[in-house]
Short mmCIF file of C-alpha atoms in Angstrom, two decimals:
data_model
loop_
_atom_site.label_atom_id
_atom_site.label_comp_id
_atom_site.label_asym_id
_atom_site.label_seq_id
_atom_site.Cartn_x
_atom_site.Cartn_y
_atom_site.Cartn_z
CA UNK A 1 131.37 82.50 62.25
CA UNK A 2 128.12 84.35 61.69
CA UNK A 3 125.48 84.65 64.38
CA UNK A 4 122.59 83.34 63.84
CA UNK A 5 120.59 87.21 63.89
CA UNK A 6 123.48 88.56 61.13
CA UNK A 7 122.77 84.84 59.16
CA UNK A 8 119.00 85.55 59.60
CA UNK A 9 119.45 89.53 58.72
CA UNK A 10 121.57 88.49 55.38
CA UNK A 11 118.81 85.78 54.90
CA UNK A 12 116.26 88.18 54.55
CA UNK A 13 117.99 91.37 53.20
CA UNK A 14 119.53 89.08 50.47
CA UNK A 15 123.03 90.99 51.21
CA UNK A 16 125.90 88.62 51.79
CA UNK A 17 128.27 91.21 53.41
CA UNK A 18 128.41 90.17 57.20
CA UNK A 19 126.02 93.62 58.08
CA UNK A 20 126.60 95.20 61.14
CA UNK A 21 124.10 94.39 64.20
CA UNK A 22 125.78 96.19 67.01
CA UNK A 23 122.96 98.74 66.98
CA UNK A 24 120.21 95.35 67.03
CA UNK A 25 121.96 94.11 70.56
CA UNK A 26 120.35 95.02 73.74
CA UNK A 27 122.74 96.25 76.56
CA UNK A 28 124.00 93.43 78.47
CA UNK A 29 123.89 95.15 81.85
CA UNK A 30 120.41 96.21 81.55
CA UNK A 31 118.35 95.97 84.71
CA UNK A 32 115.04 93.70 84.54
CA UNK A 33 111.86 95.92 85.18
CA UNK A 34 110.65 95.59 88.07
CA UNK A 35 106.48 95.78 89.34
CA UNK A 36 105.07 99.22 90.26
CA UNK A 37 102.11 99.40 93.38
CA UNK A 38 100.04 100.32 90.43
CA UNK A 39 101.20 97.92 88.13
CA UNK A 40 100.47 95.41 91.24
CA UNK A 41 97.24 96.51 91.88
CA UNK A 42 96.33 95.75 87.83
CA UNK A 43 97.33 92.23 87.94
CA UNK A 44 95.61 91.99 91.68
CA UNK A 45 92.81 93.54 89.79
CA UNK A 46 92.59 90.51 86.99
CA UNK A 47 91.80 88.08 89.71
CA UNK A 48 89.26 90.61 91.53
CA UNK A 49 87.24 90.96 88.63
CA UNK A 50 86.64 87.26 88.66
CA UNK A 51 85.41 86.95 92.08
CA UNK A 52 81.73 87.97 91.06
CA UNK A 53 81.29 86.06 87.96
CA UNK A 54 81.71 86.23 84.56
CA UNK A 55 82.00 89.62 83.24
CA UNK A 56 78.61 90.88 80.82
CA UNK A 57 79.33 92.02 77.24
CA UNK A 58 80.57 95.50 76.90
CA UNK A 59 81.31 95.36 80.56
CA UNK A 60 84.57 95.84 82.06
CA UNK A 61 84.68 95.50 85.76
CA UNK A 62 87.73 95.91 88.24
CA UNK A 63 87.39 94.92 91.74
CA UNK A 64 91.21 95.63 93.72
CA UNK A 65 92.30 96.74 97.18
CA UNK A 66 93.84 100.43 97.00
CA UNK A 67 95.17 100.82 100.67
CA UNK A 68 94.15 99.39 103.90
CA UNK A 69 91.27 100.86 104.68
CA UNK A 70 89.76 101.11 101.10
CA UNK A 71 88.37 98.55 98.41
CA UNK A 72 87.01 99.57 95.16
CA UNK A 73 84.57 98.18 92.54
CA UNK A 74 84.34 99.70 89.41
CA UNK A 75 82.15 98.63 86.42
CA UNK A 76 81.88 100.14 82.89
CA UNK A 77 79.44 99.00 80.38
CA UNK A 78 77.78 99.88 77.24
CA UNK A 79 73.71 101.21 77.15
CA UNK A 80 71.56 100.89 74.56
CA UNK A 81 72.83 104.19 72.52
CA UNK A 82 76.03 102.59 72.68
CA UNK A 83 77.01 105.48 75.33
CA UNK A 84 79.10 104.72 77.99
CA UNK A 85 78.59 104.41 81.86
CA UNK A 86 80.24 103.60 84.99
CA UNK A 87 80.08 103.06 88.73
CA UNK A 88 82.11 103.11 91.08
CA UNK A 89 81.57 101.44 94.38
CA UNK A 90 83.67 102.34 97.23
CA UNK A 91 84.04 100.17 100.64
CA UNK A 92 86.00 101.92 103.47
CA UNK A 93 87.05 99.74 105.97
CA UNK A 94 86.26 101.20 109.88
CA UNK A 95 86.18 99.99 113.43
CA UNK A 96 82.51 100.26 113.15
CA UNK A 97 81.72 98.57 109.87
CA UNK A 98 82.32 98.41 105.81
CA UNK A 99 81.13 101.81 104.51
CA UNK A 100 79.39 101.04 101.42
CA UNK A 101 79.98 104.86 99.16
CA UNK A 102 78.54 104.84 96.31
CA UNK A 103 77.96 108.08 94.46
CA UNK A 104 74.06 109.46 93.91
CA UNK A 105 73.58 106.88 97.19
CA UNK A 106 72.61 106.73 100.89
CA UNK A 107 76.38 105.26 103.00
CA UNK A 108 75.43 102.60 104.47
CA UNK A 109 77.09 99.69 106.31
CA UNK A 110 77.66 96.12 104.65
CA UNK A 111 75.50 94.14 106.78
CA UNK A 112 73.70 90.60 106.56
CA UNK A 113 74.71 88.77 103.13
CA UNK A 114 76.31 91.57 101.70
CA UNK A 115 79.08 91.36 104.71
CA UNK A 116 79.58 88.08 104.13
CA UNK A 117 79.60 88.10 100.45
CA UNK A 118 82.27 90.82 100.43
CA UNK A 119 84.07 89.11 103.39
CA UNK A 120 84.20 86.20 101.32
CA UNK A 121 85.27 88.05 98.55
CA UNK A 122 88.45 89.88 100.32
CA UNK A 123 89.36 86.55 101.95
CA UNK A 124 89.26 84.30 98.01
CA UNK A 125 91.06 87.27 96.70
CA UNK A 126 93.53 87.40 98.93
CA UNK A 127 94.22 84.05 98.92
CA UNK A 128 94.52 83.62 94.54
CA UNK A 129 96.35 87.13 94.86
CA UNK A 130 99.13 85.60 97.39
CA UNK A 131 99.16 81.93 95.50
CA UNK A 132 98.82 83.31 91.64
CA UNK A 133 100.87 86.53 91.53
CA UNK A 134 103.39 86.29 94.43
CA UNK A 135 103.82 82.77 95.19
CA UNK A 136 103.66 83.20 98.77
CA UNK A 137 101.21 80.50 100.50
CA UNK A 138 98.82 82.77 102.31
CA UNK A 139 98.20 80.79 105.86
CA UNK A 140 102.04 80.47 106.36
CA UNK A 141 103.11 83.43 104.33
CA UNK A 142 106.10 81.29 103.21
CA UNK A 143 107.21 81.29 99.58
CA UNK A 144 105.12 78.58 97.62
CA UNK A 145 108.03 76.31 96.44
CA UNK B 1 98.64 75.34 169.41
CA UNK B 2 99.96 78.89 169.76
CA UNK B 3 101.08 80.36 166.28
CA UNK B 4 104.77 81.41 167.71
CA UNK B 5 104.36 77.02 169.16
CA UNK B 6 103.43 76.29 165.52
CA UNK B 7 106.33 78.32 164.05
CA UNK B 8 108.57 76.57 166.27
CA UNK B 9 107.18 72.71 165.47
CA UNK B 10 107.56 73.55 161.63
CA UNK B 11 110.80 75.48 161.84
CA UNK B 12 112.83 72.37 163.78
CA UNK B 13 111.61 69.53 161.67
CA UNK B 14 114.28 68.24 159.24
CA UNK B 15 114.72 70.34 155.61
CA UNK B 16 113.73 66.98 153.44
CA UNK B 17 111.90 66.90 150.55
CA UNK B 18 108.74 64.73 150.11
CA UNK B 19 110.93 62.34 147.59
CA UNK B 20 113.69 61.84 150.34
CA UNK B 21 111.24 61.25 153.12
CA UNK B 22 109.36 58.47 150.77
CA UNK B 23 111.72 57.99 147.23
CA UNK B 24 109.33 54.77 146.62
CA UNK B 25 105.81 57.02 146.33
CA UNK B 26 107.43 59.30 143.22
CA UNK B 27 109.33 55.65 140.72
CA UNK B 28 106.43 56.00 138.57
CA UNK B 29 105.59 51.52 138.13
CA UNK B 30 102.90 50.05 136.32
CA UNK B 31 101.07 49.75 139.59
CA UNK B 32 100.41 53.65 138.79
CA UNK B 33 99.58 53.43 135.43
CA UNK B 34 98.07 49.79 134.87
CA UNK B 35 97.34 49.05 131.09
CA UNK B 36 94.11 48.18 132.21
CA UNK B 37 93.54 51.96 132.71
CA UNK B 38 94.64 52.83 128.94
CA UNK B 39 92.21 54.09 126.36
CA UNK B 40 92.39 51.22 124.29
CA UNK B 41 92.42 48.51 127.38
CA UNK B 42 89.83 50.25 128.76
CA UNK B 43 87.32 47.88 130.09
CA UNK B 44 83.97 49.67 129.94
CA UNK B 45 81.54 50.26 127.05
CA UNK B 46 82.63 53.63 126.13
CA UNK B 47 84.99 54.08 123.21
CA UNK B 48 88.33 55.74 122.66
CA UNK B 49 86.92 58.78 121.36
CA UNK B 50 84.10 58.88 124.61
CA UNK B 51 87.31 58.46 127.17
CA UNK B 52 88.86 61.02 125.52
CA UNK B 53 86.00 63.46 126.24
CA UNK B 54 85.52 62.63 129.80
CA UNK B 55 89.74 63.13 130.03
CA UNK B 56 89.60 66.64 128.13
CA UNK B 57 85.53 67.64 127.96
CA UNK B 58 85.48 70.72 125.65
CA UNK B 59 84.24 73.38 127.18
CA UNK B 60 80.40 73.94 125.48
CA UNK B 61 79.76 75.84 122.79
CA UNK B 62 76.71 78.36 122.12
CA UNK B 63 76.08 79.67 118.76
CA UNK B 64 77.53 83.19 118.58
CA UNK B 65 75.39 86.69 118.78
CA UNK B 66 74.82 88.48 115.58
CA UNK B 67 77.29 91.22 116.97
CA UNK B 68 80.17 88.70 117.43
CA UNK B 69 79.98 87.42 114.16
CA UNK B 70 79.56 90.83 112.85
CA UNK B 71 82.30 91.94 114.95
CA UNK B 72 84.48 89.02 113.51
CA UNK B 73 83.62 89.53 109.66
CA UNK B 74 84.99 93.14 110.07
CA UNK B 75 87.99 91.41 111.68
CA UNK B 76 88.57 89.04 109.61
CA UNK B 77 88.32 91.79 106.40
CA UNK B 78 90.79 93.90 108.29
CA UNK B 79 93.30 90.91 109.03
CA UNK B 80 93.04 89.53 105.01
CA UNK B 81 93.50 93.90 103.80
CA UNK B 82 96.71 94.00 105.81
CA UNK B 83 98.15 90.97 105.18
CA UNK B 84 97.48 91.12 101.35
CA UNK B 85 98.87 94.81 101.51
CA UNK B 86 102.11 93.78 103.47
CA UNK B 87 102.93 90.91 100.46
CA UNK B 88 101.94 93.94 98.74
CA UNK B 89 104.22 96.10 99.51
CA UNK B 90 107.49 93.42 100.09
CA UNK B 91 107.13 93.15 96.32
CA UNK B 92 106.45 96.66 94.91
CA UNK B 93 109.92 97.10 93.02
CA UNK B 94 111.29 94.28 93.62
CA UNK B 95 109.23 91.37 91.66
CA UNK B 96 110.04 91.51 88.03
CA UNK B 97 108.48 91.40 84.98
CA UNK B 98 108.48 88.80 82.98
CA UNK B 99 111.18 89.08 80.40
CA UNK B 100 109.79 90.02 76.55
#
């Protein structure tokens, strides 16, 4: 009895011949892909980028944790001679304070609204990060059933 | 009362136990804990909610220094990095992609 890929196949090739499909079949012992850090840190990334709004035109921002002392916020956009331009905002976390780096800037610490904005912002994106991408409720750290 | 007379007077008296010398004072009865003395029985003007205050009074509260809550936004940044990094890292090659 035909399959319904070598039915399809003859279907479309016109050829009535039962073709051969081995080569079409994917191994059945194949292993499922699995997540890098990186990979991780992309779809982490999706959510961060939300936190602050909606994104401009010709902007593309990321906003992602890369280790645990460091946050980043990066933002690309279009000028007005179509050229592009970027910065990147880095946040180290310290006993003393959030180290705001930025590059052509002063470092200074996150203090008044901006500590609580970006406090606010770690503690929403951890919380959609644990719920959205791995199902995990974030008070218990249980698996979200 | 000389302390070595004192000694003595405590030493000889018999090893019982307050419950053996009067059983009746610990049989906890409703003489000891009368309805009448219940929240909701409670015969005064106050309400549940005001007898449970005077039973457990919270300790008072003053609004926190501008250090502590600084001090506890840094905490609390530090607490949500690691935990979000430990989920992090229990997944990194082991969640799997969706299949194509």
């Amino acid at each position: 009895m035909p399959t319904l890929l070598s039915k399809t196949l003859s279907l479309l090739t016109g050829d009535d011949s039962v073709p051969n499909i081995e080569w079409l079949k994917l191994p059945k012992n194949r292993k499922l892909q699995t997540y890098t850090e990186r990979e991780l840190i992309n779809l982490e990334s999706e959510i961060g980028k939300e936190l602050f709004g909606p994104v401009p035109e010709k902007h593309r921002r990321e906003f992602f944790c890369l280790d645990d002392k460091t946050w980043i916020w990066h933002e690309e956009w279009m000028d007005a001679d179509e050229k592009i331009c970027s910065a990147t905002t880095r946040y180290e976390i310290q006993e003393k304070g959030i180290l705001k780096v930025q590059k052509n800037s002063r470092y200074t610490y996150l203090d008044g609204d901006e500590l609580d904005n970006f406090a606010a912002a770690v503690a929403v994106y951890y919380e959609r990060a644990a719920r959205e991408i791995y199902k995990i409720d974030p008070d218990s750290g249980l698996p979200l059933n | 009362m000389k302390a070595q007379d004192a000694y003595q007077s405590v030493a000889e008296q018999p090893q019982t136990s307050a419950y053996e010398q009067n059983p009746e004072y610990h049989i906890p009865t409703s003489e000891h804990y009368p309805a009448s003395r219940s929240i909701e029985n409670t015969t005064d003007k106050k309400t549940a909610k005001e007898s449970v205050a005077d039973f457990y009074p919270i300790a008072e509260t003053k609004p926190l220094s501008k250090s502590e809550l600084y001090r506890r936004s840094i905490l609390e940044i530090t607490e949500n990095t690691n935990n979000l990094l430990a989920i992090r890292l229990a997944h990194e090659g082991v969640m799997q992609k969706p299949k194509r």
